[in-house]
Tab-separated table of C-alpha atoms in Angstrom:
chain	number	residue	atom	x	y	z
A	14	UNK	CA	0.000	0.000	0.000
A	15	UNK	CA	1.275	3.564	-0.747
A	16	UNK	CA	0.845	6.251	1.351
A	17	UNK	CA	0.409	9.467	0.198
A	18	UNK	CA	3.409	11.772	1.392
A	19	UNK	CA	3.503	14.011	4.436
A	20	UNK	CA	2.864	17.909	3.350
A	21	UNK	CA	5.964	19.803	4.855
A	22	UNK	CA	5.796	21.466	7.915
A	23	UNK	CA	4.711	25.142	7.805
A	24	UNK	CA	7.417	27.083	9.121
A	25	UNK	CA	7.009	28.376	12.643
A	26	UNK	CA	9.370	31.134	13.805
A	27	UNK	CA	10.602	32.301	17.207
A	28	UNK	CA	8.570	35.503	16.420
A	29	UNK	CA	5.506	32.986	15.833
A	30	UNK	CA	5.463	31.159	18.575
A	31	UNK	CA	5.946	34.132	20.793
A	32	UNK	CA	2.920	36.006	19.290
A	33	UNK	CA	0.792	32.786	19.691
A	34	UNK	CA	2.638	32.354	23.566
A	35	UNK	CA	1.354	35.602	24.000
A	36	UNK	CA	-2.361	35.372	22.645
A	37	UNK	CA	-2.081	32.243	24.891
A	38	UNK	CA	-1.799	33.777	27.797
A	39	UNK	CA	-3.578	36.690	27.357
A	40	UNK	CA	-6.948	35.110	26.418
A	41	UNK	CA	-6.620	31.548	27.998
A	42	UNK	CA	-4.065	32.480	31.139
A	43	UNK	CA	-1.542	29.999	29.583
A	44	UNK	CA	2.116	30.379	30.654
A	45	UNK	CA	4.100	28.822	27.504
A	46	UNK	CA	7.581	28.907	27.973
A	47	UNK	CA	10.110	29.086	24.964
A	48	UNK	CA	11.319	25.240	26.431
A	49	UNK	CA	7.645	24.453	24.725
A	50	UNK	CA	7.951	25.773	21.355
A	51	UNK	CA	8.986	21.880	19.611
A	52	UNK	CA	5.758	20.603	21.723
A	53	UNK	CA	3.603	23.455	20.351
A	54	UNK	CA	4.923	23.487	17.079
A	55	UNK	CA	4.316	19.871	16.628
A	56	UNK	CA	0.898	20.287	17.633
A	57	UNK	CA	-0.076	23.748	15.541
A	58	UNK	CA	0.947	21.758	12.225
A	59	UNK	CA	-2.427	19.754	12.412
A	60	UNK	CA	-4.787	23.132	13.212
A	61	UNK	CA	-2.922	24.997	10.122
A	62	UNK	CA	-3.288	22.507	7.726
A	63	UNK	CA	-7.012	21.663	9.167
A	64	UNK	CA	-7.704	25.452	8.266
A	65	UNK	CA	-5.379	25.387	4.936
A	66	UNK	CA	-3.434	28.110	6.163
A	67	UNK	CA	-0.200	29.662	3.838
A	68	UNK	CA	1.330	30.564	7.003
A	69	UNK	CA	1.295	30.865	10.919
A	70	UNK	CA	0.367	34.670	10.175
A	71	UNK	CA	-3.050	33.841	8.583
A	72	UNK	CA	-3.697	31.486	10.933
A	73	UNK	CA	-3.140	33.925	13.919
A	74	UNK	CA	-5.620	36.658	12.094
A	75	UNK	CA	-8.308	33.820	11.889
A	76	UNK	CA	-8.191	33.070	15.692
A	77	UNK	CA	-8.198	36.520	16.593
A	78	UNK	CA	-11.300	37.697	14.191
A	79	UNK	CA	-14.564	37.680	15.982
A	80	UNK	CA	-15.795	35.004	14.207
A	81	UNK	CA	-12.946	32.371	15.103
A	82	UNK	CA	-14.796	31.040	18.273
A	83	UNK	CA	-14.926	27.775	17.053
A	84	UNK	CA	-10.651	27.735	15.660
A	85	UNK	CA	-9.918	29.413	19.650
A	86	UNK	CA	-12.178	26.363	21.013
A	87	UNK	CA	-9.713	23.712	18.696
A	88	UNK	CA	-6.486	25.935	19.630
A	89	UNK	CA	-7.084	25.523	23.486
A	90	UNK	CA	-7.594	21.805	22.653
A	91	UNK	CA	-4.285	21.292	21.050
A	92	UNK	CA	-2.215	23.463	23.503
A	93	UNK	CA	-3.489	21.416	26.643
A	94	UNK	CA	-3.527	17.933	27.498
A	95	UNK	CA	-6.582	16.036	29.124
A	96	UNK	CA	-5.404	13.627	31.173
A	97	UNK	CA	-7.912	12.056	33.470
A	98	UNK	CA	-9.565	8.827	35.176
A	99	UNK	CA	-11.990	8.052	37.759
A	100	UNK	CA	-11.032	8.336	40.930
A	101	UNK	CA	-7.705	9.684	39.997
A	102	UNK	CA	-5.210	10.395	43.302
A	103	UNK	CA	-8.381	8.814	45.290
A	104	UNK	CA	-6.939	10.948	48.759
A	105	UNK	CA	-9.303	13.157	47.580
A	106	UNK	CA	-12.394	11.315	47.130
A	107	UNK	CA	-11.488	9.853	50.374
A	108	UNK	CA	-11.253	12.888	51.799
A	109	UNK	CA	-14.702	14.194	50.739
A	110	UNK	CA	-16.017	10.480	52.260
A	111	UNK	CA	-14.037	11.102	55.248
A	112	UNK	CA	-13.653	14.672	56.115
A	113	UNK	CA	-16.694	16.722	54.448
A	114	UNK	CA	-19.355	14.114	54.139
A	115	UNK	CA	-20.328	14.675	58.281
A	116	UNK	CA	-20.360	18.589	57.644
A	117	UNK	CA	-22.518	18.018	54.108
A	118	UNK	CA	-24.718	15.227	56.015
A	119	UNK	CA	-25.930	17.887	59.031
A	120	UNK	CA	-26.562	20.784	56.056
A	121	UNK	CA	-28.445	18.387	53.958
A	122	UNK	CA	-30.675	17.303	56.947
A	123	UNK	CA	-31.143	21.331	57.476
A	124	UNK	CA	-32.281	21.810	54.216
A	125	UNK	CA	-29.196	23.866	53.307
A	126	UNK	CA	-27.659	24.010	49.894
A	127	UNK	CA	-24.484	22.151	49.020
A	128	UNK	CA	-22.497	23.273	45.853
A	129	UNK	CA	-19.003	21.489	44.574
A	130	UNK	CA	-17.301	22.516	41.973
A	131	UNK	CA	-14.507	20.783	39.697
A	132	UNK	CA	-12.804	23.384	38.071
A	133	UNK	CA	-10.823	21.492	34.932
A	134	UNK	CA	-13.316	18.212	34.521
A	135	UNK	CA	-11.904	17.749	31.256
A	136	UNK	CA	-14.215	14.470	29.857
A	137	UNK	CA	-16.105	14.152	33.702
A	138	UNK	CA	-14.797	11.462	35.108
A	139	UNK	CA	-13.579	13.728	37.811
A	140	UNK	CA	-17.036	15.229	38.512
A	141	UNK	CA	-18.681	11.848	38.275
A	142	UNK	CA	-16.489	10.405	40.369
A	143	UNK	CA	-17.380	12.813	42.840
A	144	UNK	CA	-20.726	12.510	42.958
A	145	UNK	CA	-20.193	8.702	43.354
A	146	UNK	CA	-18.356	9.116	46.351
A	147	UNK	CA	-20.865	11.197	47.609
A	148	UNK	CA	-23.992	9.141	47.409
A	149	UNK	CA	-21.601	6.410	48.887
A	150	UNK	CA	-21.563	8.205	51.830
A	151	UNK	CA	-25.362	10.574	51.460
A	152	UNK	CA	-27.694	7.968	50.057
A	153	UNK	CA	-30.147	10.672	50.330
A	154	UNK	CA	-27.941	13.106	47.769
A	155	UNK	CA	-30.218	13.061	44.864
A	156	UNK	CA	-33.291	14.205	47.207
A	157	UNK	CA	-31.363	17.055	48.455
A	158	UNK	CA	-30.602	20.307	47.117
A	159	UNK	CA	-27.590	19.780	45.781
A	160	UNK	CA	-25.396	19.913	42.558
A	161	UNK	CA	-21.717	19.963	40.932
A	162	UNK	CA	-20.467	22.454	38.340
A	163	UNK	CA	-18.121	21.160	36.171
A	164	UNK	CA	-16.161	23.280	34.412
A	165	UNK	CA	-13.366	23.416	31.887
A	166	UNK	CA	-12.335	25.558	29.291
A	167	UNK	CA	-12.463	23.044	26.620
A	168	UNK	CA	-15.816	23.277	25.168
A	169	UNK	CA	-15.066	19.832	23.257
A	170	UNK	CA	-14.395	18.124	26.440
A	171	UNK	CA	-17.532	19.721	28.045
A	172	UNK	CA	-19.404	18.382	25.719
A	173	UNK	CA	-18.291	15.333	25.858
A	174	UNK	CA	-18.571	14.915	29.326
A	175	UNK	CA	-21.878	15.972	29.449
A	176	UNK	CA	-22.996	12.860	27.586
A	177	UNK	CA	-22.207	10.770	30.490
A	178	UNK	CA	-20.918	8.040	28.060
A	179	UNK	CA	-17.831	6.410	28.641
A	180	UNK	CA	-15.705	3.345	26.949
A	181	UNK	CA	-14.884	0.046	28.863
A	182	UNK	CA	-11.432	1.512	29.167
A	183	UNK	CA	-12.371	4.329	30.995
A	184	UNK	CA	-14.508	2.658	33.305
A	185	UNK	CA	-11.957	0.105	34.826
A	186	UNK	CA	-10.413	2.424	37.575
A	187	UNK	CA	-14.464	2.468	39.100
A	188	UNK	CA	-14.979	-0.128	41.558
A	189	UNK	CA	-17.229	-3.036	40.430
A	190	UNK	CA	-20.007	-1.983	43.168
A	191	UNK	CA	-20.090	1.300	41.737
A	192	UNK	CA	-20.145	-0.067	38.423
A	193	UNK	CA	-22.905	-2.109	39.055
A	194	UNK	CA	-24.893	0.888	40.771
A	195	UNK	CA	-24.008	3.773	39.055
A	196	UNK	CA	-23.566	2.769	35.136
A	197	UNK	CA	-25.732	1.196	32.458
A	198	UNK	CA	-24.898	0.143	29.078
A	199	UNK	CA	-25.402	1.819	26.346
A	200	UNK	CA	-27.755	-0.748	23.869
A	201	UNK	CA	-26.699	0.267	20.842
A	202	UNK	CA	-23.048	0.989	21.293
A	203	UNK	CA	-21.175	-2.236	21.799
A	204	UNK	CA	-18.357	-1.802	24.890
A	205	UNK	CA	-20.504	1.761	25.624
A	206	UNK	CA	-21.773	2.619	29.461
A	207	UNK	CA	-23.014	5.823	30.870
A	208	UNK	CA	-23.816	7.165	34.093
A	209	UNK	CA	-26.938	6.406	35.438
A	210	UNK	CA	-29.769	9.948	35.771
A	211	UNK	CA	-29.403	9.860	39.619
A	212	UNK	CA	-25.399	11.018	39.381
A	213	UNK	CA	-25.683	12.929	35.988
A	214	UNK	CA	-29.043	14.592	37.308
A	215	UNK	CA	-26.297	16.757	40.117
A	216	UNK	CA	-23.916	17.476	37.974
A	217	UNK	CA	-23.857	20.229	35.680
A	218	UNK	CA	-21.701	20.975	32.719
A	219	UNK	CA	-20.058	24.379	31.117
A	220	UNK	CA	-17.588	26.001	29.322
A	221	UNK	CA	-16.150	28.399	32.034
A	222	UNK	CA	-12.339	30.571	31.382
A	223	UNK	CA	-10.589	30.611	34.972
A	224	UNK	CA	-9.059	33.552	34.476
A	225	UNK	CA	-11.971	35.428	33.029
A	226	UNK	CA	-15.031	36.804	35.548
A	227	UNK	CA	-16.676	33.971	37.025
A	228	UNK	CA	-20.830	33.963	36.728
A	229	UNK	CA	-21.728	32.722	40.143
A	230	UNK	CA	-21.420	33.360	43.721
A	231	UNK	CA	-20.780	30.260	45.559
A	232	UNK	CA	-20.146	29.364	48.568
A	233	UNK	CA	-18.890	26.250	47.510
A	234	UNK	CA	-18.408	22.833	50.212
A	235	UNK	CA	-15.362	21.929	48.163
A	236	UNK	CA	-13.181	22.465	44.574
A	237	UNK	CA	-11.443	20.225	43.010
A	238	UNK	CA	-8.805	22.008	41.340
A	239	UNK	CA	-6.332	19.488	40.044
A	240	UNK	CA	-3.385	19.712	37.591
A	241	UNK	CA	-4.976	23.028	35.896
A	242	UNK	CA	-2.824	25.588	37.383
A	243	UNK	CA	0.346	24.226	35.862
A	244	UNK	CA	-0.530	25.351	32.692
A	245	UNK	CA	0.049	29.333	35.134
A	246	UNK	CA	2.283	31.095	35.810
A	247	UNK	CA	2.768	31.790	39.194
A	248	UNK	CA	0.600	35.254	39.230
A	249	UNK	CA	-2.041	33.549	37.605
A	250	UNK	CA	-1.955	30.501	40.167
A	251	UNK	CA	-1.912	32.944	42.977
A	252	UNK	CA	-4.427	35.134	42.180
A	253	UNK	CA	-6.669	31.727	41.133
A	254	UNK	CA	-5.825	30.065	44.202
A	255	UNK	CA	-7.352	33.771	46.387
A	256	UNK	CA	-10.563	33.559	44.357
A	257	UNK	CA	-11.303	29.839	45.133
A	258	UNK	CA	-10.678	30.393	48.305
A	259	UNK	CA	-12.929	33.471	48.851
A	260	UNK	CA	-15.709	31.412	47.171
A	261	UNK	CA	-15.064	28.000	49.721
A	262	UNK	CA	-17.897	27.958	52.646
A	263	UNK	CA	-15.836	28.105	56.091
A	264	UNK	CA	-14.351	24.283	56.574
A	265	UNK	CA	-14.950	23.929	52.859
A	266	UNK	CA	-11.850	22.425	50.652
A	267	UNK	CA	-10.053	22.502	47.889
A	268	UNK	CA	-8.042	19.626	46.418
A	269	UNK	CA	-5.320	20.525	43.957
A	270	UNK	CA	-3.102	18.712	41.621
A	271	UNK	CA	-0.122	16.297	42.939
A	272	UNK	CA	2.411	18.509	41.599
A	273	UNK	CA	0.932	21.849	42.637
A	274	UNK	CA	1.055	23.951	46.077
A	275	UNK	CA	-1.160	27.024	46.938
A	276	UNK	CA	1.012	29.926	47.577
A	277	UNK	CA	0.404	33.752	47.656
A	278	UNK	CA	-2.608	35.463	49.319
A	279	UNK	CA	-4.567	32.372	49.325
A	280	UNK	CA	-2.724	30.952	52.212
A	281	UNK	CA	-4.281	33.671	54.160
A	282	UNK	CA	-7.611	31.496	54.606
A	283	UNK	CA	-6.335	28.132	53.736
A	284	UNK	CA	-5.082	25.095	55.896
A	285	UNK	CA	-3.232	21.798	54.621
A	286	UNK	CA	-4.954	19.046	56.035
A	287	UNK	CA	-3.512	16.397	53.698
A	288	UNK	CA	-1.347	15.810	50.337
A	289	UNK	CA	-2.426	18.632	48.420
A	290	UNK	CA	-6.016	19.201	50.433
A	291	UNK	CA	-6.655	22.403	51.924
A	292	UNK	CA	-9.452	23.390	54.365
A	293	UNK	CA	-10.838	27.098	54.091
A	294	UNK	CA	-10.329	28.470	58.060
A	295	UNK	CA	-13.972	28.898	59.536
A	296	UNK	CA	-12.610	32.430	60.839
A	297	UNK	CA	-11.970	34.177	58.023
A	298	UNK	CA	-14.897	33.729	55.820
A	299	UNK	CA	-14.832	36.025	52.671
A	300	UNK	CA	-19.076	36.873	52.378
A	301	UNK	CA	-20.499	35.946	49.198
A	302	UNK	CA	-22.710	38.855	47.433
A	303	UNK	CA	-25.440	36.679	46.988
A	304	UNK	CA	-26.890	32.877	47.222
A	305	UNK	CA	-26.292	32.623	43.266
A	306	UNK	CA	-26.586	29.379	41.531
A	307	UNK	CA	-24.386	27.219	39.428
């Protein structure tokens, strides 16, 4: 069999990858170092020729018109990498089982609201994961007022993970009695499960920018913010790390990524508790505006 040949790279300058490092980080919050440029340039080759660009130059002026919202959603796609299973660095789910579940139990019975948030779901299985863990531990979830926002900039990945559909693969890391309670197969996709309604009916999917304005108020019981700030520099992860924390409920946490640490102003109303869990100190509670929704 002959292949037909592989179309030459389009060239991709210093100067390029500087002006697309740069549109990076001013729309997106990405901190792309020049050590990335081979990574990035590797990737870019497949959006260019998917576009039939002449050169990087066109390319750029397409993703900054107004009407490139759907080229910005692909570029975002190829710059990042997600990277995710169920249940993924479990401390955390165990830590929601162990640690928050008693505080979420008594507000439940109260009536209260309970909000999480997983900033960076990528495909859902974090999100999903949480609410499993959850109704492990609050049978009586689904009945309650409560929900999970699950975020990610990503809007193919959102999408995605809103179908609740998910390949034999990416089921494995659930534990069979959560398999057997929480999935169904799909009947006309061979090797196909998805989530059954009483999980998928508390979580709620959208495209959201972290370092754009955020359109809710919180307070959330926890966020999962895991292996998302990386992609910051540290500015950017400090100043994300202060606004998650003013929007934590007192004792609420937040869960980050195995090779992050919260540093800057943040650390003003946070507590480690555990490998890479923080509590939010019940003494210096930043006041929402308002209830809000997500």
């Amino acid at each position: 069999m002959v292949h037909p040949p592989v179309p030459p790279d389009i060239p991709f300058s210093d100067a390029d990858f500087r002006a697309l490092a740069s549109f990076a980080r001013e729309h997106f919050g990405l901190s792309l170092s020049d050590s990335k440029k081979p990574l990035v340039h590797a990737r870019i080759q497949k959006r260019l020729r998917a576009r039939s660009a002449k050169d990087f130059s066109q390319y750029m002026r397409l993703v900054q018109d107004t009407e490139g919202g759907d080229e910005r959603d692909a570029l975002i796609s190829a710059l990042t990498t997600n990277v995710t299973n169920f249940f993924r660095e479990a401390h955390h789910f165990d830590a929601l089982r162990t640690e928050l579940a008693p505080v979420l139990r008594q507000k439940a019975k109260r009536g209260e609201r309970i909000r999480l948030w997983s900033a960076g779901c990528s495909t859902g299985q974090e999100p999903f994961s949480m609410a499993m863990a959850l109704l492990e531990v609050l049978p009586e979830t689904a009945a309650r007022d409560i929900r999970i926002l699950a975020t990610d900039l990503d809007r193919a990945v959102v999408e995605r993970g809103a179908t609740g559909r998910f390949s034999a693969q990416d089921i494995a890391a659930i534990p069979e009695s959560m398999r057997a309670r929480w999935l169904r197969p799909v009947t006309d996709i061979a090797n196909m499960s998805e989530i059954a309604e009483p999980i998928r009916r508390i979580v709620r999917f959208a495209v959201l920018n972290l370092v754009e304005d955020w359109p809710f108020e919180g307070p959330f019981d926890a966020i999962f913010c895991r292996n998302v700030a990386i992609y910051f520099d540290q500015h950017t992860q400090q100043t994300l790390w202060k606004r998650m924390a003013d929007k934590l409920a007192p004792g609420g946490l937040l869960c980050i990524g195995h090779s992050e640490r919260v540093t800057g102003p943040g650390l003003g109303q946070l507590t480690s508790v555990g490998v890479t869990t923080y509590r939010k100190d019940r003494g210096n509670r930043t006041e929402p505006t308002g209830r809000g929704e997500t």
